[in-house]
Each structure stands twice: as C-alpha cells, then as structure tokens.
PDB file of C-alpha atoms and ligand atoms in Angstrom:
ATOM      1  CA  UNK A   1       7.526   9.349 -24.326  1.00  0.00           C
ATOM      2  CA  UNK A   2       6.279  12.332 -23.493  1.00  0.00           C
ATOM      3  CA  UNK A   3       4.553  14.752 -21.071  1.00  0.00           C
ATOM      4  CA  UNK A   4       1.092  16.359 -22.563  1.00  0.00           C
ATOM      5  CA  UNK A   5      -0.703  19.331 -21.987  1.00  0.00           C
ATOM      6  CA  UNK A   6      -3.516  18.899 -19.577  1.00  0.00           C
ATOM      7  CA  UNK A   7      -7.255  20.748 -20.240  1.00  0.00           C
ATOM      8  CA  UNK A   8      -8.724  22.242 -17.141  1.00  0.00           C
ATOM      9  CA  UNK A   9     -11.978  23.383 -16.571  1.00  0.00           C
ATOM     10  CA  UNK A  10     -14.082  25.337 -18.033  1.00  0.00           C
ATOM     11  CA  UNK A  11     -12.322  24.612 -21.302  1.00  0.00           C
ATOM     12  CA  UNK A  12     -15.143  22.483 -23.214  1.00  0.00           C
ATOM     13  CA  UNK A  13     -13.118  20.536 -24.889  1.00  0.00           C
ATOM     14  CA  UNK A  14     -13.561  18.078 -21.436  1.00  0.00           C
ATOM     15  CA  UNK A  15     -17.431  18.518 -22.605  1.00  0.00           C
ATOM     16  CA  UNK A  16     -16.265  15.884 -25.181  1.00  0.00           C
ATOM     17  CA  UNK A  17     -17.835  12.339 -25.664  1.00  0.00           C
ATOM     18  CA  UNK A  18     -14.565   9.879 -26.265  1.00  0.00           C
ATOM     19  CA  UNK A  19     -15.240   7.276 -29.016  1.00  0.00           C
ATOM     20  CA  UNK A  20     -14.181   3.342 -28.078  1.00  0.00           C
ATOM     21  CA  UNK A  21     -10.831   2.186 -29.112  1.00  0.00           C
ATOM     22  CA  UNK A  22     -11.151  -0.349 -32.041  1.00  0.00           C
ATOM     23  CA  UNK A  23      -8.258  -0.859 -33.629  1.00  0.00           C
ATOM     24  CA  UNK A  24      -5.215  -1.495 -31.266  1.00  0.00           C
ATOM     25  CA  UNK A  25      -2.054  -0.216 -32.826  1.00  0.00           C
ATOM     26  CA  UNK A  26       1.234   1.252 -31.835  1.00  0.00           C
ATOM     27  CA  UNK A  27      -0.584   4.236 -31.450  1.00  0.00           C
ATOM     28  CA  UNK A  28      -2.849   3.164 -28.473  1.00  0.00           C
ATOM     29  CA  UNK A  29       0.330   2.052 -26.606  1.00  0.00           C
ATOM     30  CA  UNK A  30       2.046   5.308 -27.912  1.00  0.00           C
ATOM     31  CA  UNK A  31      -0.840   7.143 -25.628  1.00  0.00           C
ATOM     32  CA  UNK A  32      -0.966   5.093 -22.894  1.00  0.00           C
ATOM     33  CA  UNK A  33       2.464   5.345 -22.445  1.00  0.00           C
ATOM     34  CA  UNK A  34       2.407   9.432 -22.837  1.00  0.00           C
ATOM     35  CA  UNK A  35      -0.557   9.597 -20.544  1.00  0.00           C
ATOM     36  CA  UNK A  36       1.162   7.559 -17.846  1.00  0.00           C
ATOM     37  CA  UNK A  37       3.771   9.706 -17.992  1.00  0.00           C
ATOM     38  CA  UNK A  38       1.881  12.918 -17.789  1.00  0.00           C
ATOM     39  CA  UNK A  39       0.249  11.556 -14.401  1.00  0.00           C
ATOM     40  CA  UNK A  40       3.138  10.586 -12.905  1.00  0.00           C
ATOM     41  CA  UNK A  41       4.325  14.083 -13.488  1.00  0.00           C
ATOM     42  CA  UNK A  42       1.636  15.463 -12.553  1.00  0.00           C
ATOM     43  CA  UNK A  43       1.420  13.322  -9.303  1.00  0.00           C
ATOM     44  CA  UNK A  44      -2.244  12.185 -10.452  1.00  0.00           C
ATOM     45  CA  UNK A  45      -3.387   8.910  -9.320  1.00  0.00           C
ATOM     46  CA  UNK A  46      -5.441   8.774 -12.748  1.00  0.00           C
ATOM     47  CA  UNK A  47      -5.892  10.182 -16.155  1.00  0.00           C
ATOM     48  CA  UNK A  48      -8.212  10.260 -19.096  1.00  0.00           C
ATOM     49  CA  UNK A  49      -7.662  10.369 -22.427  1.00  0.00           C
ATOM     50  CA  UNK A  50     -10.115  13.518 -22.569  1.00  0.00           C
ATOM     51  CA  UNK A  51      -7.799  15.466 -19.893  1.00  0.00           C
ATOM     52  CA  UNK A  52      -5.587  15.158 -22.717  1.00  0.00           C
ATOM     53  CA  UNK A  53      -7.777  16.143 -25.733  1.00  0.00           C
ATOM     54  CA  UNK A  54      -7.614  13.038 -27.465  1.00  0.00           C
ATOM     55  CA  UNK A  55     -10.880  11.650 -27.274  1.00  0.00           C
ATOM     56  CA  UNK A  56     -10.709   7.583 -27.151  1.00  0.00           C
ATOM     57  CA  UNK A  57     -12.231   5.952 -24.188  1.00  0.00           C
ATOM     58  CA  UNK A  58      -8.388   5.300 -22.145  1.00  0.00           C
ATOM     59  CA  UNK A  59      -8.055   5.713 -19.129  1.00  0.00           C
ATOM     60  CA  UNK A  60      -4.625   5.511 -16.272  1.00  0.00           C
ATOM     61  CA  UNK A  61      -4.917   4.633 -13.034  1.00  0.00           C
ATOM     62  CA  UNK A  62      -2.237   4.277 -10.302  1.00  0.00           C
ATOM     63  CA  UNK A  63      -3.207   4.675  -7.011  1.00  0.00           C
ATOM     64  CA  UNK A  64      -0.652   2.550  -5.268  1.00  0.00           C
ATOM     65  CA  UNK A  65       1.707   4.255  -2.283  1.00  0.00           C
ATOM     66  CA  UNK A  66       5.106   3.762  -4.384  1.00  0.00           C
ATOM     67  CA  UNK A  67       3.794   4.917  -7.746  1.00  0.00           C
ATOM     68  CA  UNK A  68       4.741   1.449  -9.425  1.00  0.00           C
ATOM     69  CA  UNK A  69       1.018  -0.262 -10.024  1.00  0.00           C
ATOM     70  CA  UNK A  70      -0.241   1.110 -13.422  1.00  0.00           C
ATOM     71  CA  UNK A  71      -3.523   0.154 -14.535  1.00  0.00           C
ATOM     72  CA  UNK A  72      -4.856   0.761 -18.009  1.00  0.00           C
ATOM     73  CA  UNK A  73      -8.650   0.265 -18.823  1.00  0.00           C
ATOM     74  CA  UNK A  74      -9.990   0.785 -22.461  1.00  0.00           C
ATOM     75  CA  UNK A  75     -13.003   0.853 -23.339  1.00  0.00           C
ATOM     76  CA  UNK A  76     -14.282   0.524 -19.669  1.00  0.00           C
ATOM     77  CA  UNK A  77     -18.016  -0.757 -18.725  1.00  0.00           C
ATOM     78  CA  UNK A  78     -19.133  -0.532 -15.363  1.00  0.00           C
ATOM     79  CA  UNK A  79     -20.863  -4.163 -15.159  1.00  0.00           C
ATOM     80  CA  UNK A  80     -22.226  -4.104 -11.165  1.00  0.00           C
ATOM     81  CA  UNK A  81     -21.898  -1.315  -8.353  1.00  0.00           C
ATOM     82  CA  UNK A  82     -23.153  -1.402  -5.056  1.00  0.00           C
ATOM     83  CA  UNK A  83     -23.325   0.839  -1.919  1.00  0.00           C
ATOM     84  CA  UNK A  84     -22.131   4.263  -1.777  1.00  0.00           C
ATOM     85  CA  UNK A  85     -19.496   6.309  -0.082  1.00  0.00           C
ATOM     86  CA  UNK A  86     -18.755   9.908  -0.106  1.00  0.00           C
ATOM     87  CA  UNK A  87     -14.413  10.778  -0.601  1.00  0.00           C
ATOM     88  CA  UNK A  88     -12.703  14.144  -1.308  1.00  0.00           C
ATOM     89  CA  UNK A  89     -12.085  13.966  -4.760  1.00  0.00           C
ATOM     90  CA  UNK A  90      -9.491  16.384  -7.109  1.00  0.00           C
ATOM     91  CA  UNK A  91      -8.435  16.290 -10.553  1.00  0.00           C
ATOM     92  CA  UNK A  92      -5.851  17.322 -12.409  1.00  0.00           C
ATOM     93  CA  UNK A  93      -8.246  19.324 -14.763  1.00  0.00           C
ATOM     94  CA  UNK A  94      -9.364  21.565 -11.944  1.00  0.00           C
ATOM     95  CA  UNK A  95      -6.224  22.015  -9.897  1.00  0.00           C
ATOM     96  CA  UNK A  96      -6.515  23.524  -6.823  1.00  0.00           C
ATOM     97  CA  UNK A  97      -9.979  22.263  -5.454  1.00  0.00           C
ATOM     98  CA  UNK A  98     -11.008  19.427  -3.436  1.00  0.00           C
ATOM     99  CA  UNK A  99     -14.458  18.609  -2.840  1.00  0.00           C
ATOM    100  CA  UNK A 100     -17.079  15.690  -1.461  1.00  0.00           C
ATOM    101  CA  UNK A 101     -18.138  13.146  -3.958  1.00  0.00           C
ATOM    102  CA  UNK A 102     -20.678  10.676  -3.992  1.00  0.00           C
ATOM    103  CA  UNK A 103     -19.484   7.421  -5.844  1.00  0.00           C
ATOM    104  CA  UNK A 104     -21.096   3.737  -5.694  1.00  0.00           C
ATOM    105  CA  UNK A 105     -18.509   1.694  -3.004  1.00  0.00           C
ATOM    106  CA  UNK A 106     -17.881  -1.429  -4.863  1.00  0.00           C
ATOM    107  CA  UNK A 107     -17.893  -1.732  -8.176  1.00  0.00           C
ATOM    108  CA  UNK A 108     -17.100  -4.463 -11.511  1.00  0.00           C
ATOM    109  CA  UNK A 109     -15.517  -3.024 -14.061  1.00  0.00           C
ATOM    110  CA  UNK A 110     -15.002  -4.851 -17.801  1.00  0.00           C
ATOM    111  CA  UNK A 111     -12.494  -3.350 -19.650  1.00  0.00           C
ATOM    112  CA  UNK A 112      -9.247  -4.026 -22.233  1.00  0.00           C
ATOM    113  CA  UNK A 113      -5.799  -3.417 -21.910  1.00  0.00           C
ATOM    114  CA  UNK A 114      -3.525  -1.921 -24.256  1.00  0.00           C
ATOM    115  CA  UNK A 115      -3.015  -5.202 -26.796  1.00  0.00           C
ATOM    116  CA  UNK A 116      -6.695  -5.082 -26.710  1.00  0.00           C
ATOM    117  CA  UNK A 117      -7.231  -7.935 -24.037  1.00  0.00           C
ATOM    118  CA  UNK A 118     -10.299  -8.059 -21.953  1.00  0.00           C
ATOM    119  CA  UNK A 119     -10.106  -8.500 -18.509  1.00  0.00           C
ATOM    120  CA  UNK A 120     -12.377  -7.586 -15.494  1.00  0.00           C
ATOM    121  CA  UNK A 121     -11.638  -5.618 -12.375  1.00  0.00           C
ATOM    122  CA  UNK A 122     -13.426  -5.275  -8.781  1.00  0.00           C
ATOM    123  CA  UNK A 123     -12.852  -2.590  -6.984  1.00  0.00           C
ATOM    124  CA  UNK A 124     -13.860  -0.773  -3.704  1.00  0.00           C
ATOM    125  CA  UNK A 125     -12.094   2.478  -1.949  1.00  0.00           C
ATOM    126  CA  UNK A 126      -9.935   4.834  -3.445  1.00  0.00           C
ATOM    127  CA  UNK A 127      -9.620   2.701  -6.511  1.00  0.00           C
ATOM    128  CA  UNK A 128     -13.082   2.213  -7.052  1.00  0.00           C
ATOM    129  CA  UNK A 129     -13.747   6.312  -6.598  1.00  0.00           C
ATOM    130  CA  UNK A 130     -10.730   6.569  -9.301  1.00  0.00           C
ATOM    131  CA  UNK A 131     -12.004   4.499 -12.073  1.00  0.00           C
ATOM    132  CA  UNK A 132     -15.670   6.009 -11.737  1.00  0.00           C
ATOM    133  CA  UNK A 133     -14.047   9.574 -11.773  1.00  0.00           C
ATOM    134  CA  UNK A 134     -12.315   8.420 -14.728  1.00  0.00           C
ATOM    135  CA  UNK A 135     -14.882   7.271 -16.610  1.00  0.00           C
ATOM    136  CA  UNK A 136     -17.109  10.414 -15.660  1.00  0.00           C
ATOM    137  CA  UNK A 137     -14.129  12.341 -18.190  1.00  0.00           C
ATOM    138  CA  UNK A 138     -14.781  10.088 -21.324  1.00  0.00           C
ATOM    139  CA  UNK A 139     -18.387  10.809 -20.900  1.00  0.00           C
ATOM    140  CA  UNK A 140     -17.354  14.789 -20.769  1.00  0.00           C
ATOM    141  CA  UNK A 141     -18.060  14.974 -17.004  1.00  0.00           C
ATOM    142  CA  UNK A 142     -16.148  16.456 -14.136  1.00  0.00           C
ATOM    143  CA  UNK A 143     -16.734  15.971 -10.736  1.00  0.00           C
ATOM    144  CA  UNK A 144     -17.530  19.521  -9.996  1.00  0.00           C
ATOM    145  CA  UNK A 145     -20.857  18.857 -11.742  1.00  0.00           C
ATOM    146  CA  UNK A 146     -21.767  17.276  -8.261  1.00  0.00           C
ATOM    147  CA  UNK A 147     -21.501  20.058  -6.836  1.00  0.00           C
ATOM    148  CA  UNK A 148     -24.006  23.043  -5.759  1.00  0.00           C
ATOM    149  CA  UNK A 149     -24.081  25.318  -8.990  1.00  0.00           C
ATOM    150  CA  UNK A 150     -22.681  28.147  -6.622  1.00  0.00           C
ATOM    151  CA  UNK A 151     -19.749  26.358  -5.585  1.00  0.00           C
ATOM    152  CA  UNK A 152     -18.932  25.160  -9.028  1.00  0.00           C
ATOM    153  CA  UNK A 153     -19.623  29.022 -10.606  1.00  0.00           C
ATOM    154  CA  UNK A 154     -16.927  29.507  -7.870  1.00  0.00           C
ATOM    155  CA  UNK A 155     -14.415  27.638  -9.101  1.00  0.00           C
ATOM    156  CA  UNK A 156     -14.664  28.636 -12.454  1.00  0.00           C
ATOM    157  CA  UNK A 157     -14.338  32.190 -11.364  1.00  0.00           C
ATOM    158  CA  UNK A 158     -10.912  31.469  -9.729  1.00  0.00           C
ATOM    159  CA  UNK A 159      -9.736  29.130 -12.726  1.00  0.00           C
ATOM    160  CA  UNK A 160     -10.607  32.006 -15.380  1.00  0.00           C
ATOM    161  CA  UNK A 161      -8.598  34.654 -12.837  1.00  0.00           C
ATOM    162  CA  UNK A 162      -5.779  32.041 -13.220  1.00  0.00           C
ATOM    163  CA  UNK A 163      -6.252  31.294 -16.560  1.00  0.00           C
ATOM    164  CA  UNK A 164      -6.491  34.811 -17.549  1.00  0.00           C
ATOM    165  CA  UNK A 165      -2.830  35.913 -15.669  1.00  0.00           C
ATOM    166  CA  UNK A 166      -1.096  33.070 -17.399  1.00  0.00           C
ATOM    167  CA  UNK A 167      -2.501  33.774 -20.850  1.00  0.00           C
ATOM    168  CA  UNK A 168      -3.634  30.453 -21.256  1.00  0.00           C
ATOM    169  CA  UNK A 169      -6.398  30.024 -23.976  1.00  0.00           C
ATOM    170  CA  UNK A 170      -9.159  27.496 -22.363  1.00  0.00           C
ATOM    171  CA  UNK A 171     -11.509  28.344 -25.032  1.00  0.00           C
TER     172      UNK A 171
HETATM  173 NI1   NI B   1     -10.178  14.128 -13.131  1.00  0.00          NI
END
C-alpha cells in the first residue's frame, strides 16, 4: 500500500469529471486500498478518487470514533434525500478552512463495493454530509463553491501564498 499525493484547491485537476468503474480488477482494490490509507494518514473521514487524480467514481468513507469502519462506494447514485441541515464541513483538498454547508439530512445511496457488489446505504448526520461531499469531488466540485465568491477568492489567495512558499506546482 501506499500513501498518495493529495490535490488541493485551486489546482483544476479537482475540476475533473470521474468516469464509472466497469471493470473490477486488482487494480480497483489496489486504489481503494491506497486511498484508505492516504485518509487515515491524513486523518480524513473521507476521500475521493479525484483528491487523488485518478479519476474513477471511488470514494472512502470512515467516519467512525476509532477509525476501524471503512466504507467504500463505487459508482455511487444518490436514489432519495430529504430535509436539510447545515454542518461545518473541511476537506483534505483545502486544508486549513472550515466552513457552513448546506447538505440534504437523510439520504439513499446505491452504490458497489470493491468486487463490484451492489448494495444500498441510508444515511443521515455526519455520514450522510460525508458521502454527499464525496460525491460533489467525482463531479469536480468542492465545497467552497457554496460559498460567497469573496470568501472562496479568499481562500484561494491564502492556498496560492502557501502553495507558492512550498514550491508546490497546483497548476
Ligand atoms: Ni473533500
């Protein structure tokens, strides 16, 4: 296994589109396996493939207190969603910044699992905010684009300043 490099915003390669998984080889479990890691390390409750640059519609989830309840949705279809809540949301793609989020309450997710199984999830809470952050990424969206155009100009601002003093190419 091992630990990837993680995009962060503005880098446009999180603008991406992720295609669905079709074929379910060694390589699908190869990534989900890598990308679990890389949360864990991270101490992210959830990943997507697009964080990652590789840009197939997988997603990690683990928001459980002792770090030991994985969840893996491919190809993920939000089938129902009701109510809505508002929760300070991060991500690992725009370290640093916490902000207010909108998200439906409950939702019903479809999805597969790594040997290509489908299954369906409910979900309400911090769970259901997770998997609907998530899925925002494979559709090349991050949750600052919820947020007022002057607070999101802000954070790119102080992400460049960073990105600029560690030399890191965001493209
Ligand atoms: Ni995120």
């Amino acid at each position: 296994m091992s630990i990837l490099t993680i995009l962060e915003f503005p880098d446009k390669r999180l603008r991406t589109k992720a295609k669905e998984i079709t074929v379910f080889d060694g390589k699908v479990k190869t990534l989900v396996n890598n990308m679990l890691e890389t949360m864990y390390d991270y101490k992210g409750v959830g990943l997507a493939a697009t964080q990652v640059n590789v840009h197939q519609r997988v997603i990690v989830i683990d928001v459980s207190e002792d770090k030991n309840e994985h969840l893996c949705l491919i190809n993920p279809l939000i089938i129902e969603k009701d109510g809505e809540e508002e929760t300070e949301e991060g991500c690992l793609s725009v370290p640093g910044f916490f902000e207010m989020v909108y998200r439906a309450e409950h939702i019903k997710v479809k999805a597969m699992d790594k040997d290509g199984k489908p299954f369906e999830i409910e979900a309400k809470g911090l769970l259901s905010v997770c998997i609907q952050h998530e899925m925002d990424h494979l559709d090349g969206k991050l949750f600052v684009d919820y947020l007022s155009s002057f607070k999101r100009k802000r954070i790119k601002t102080k992400l460049d300043k960073i990105h600029k003093q560690e030399g890191k190419n965001t493209k």
